Short mmCIF file of C-alpha atoms in Angstrom, two decimals:
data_model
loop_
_atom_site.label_atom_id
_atom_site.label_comp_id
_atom_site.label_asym_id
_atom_site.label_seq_id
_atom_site.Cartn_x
_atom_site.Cartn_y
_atom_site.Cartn_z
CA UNK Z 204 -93.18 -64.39 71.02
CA UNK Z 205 -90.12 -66.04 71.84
CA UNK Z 206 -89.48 -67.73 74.63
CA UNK Z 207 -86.87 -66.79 77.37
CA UNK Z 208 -84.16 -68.83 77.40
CA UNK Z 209 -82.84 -70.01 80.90
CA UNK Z 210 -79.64 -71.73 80.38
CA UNK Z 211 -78.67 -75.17 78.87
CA UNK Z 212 -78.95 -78.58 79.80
CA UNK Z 213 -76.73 -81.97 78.93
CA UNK Z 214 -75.38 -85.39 79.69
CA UNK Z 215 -71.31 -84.60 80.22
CA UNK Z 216 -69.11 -87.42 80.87
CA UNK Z 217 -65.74 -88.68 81.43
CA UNK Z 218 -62.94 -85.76 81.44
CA UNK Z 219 -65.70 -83.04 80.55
CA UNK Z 220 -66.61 -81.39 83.94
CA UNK Z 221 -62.90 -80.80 84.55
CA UNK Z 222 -62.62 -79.16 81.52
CA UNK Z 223 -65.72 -77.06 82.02
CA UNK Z 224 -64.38 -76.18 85.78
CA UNK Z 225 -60.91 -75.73 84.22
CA UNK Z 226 -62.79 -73.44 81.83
CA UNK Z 227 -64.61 -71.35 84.42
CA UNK Z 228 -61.75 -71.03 86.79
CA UNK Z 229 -60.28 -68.99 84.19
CA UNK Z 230 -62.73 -66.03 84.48
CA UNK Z 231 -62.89 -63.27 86.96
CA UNK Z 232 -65.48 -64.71 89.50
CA UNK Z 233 -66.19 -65.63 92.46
CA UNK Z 234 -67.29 -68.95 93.09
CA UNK Z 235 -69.03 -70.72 95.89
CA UNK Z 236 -69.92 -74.33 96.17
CA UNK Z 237 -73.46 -74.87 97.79
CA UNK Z 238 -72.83 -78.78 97.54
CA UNK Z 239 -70.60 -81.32 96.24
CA UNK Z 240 -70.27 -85.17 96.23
CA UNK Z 241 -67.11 -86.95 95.43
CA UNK Z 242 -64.98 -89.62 95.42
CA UNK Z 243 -61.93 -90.21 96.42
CA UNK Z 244 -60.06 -93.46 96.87
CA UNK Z 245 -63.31 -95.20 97.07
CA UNK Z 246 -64.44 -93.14 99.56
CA UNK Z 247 -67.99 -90.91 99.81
CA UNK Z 248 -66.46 -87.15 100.58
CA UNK Z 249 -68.20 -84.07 101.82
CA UNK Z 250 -67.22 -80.48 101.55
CA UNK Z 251 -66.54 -78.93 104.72
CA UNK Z 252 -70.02 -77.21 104.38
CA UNK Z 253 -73.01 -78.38 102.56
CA UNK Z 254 -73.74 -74.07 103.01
CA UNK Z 255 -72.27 -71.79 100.47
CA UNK Z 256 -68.04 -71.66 101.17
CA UNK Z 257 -65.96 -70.28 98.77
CA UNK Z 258 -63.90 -71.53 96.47
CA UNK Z 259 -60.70 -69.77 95.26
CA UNK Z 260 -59.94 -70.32 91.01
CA UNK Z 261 -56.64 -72.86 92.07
CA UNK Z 262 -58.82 -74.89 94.67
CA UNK Z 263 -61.65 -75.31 91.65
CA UNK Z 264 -58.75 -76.01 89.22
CA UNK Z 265 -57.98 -78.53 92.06
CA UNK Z 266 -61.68 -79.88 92.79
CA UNK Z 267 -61.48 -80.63 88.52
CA UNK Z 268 -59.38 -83.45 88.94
CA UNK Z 269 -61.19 -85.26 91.24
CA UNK Z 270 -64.39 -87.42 90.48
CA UNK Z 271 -66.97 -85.72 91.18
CA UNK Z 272 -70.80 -87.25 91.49
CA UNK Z 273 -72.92 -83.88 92.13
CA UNK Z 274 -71.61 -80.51 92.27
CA UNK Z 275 -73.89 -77.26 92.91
CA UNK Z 276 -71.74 -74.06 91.92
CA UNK Z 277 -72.81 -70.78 92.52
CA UNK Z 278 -71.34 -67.94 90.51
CA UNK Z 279 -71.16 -64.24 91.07
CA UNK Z 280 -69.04 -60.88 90.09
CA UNK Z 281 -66.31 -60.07 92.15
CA UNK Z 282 -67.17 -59.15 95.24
CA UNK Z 283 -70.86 -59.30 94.89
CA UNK Z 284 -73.27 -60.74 97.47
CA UNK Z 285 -74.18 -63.99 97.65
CA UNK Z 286 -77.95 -64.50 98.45
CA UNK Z 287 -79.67 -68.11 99.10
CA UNK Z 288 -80.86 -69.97 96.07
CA UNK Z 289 -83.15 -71.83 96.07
CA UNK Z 290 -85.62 -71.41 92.90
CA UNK Z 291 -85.21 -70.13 89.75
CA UNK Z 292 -86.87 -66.54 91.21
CA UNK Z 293 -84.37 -66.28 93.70
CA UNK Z 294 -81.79 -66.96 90.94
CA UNK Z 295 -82.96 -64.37 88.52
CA UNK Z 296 -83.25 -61.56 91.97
CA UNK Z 297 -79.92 -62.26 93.20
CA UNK Z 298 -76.64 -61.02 91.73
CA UNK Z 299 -75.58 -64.34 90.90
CA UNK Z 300 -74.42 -64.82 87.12
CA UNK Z 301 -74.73 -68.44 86.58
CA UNK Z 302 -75.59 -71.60 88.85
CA UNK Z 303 -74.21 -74.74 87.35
CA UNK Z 304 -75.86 -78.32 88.78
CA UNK Z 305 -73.91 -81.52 88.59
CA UNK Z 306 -76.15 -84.82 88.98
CA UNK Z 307 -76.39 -88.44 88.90
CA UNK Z 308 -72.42 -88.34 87.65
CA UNK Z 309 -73.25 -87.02 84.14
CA UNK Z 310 -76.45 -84.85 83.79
CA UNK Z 311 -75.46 -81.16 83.82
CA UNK Z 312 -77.93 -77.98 84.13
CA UNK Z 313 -76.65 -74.81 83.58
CA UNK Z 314 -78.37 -71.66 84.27
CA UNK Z 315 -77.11 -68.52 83.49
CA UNK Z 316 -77.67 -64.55 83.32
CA UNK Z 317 -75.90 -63.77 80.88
CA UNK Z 318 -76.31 -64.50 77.16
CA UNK Z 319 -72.20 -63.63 76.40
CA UNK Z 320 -71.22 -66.47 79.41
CA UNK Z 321 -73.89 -69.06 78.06
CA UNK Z 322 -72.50 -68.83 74.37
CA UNK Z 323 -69.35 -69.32 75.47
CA UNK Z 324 -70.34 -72.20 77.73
CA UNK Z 325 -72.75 -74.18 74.78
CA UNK Z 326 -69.53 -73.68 72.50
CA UNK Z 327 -67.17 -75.32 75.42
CA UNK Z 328 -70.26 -78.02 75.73
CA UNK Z 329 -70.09 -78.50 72.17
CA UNK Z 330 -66.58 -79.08 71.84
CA UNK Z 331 -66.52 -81.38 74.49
CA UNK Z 332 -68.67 -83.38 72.81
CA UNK Z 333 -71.37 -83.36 75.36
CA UNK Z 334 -74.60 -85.55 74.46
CA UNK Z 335 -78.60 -84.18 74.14
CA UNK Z 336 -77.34 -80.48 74.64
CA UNK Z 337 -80.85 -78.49 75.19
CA UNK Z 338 -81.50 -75.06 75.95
CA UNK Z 339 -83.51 -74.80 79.25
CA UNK Z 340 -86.36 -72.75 78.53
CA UNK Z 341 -89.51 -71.08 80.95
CA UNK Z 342 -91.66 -73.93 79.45
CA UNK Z 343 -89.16 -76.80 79.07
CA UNK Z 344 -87.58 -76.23 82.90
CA UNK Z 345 -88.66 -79.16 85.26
CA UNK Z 346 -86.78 -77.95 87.63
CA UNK Z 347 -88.53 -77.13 91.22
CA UNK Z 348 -85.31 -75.75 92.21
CA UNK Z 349 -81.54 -75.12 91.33
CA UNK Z 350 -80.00 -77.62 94.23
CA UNK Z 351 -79.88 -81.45 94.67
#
């Protein structure tokens, strides 16, 4: 029996989050941020919400050139509804495709739906040269739950 494969998991550094967002901005979703830390000349900013607002494909293009310490993204199909996530459950019963968590200003877990969207995304990861890329399986998930 093989075991079901959640999404991935890495350390991504430097330029490679903007290039991931830059990536992801590209495709036809919708995107909400559920949190997000970041800095900006030296100072700690919040979004406007720490609550699910959405973000438009230019304004995430924009949010990938700033430096970013944690980001939660939430990402659905056009015009889907967004639930609450909280746990891995609630992920897999709502009609969001992929949550992507960005931590401690390099550790990256991605969890995704699809197996099309997390090919392409280990590829990008790859390319990027992102370090100790793991697939995120039911037994190797320590994850609680999919926020900060």
């Amino acid at each position: 029996m093989t075991e079901h494969i959640r999404g991935i998991e890495c350390s991504l550094y430097s330029g490679g989050v903007e290039d991931l967002l830059l990536f992801l901005s590209t495709k036809p979703f919708d995107f909400y941020i559920r949190w997000c830390m970041k800095i900006d000349d030296e100072n700690l900013i919040l979004p406007k919400s720490s609550c699910n607002f959405q973000i438009l494909p230019h304004e995430l293009k924009k949010l990938a050139r700033e430096s970013i310490w944690e980001l939660v993204l939430h990402i659905y199909p056009i015009g889907s509804n967004r639930e609450k996530i909280e746990t891995y459950d609630d992920f897999m019963n709502s009609s969001c495709i992929c949550c992507l968590i960005f931590y401690d200003c390099g550790l990256l877990d991605i969890y995704t739906k699809e197996s099309s969207l997390r090919d392409q995304l280990y590829d990008l990861l790859l390319s990027l040269q992102a370090n100790d890329i793991e697939l995120i399986t039911d037994v190797s998930d320590g994850r609680t739950c999919l926020s900060l």
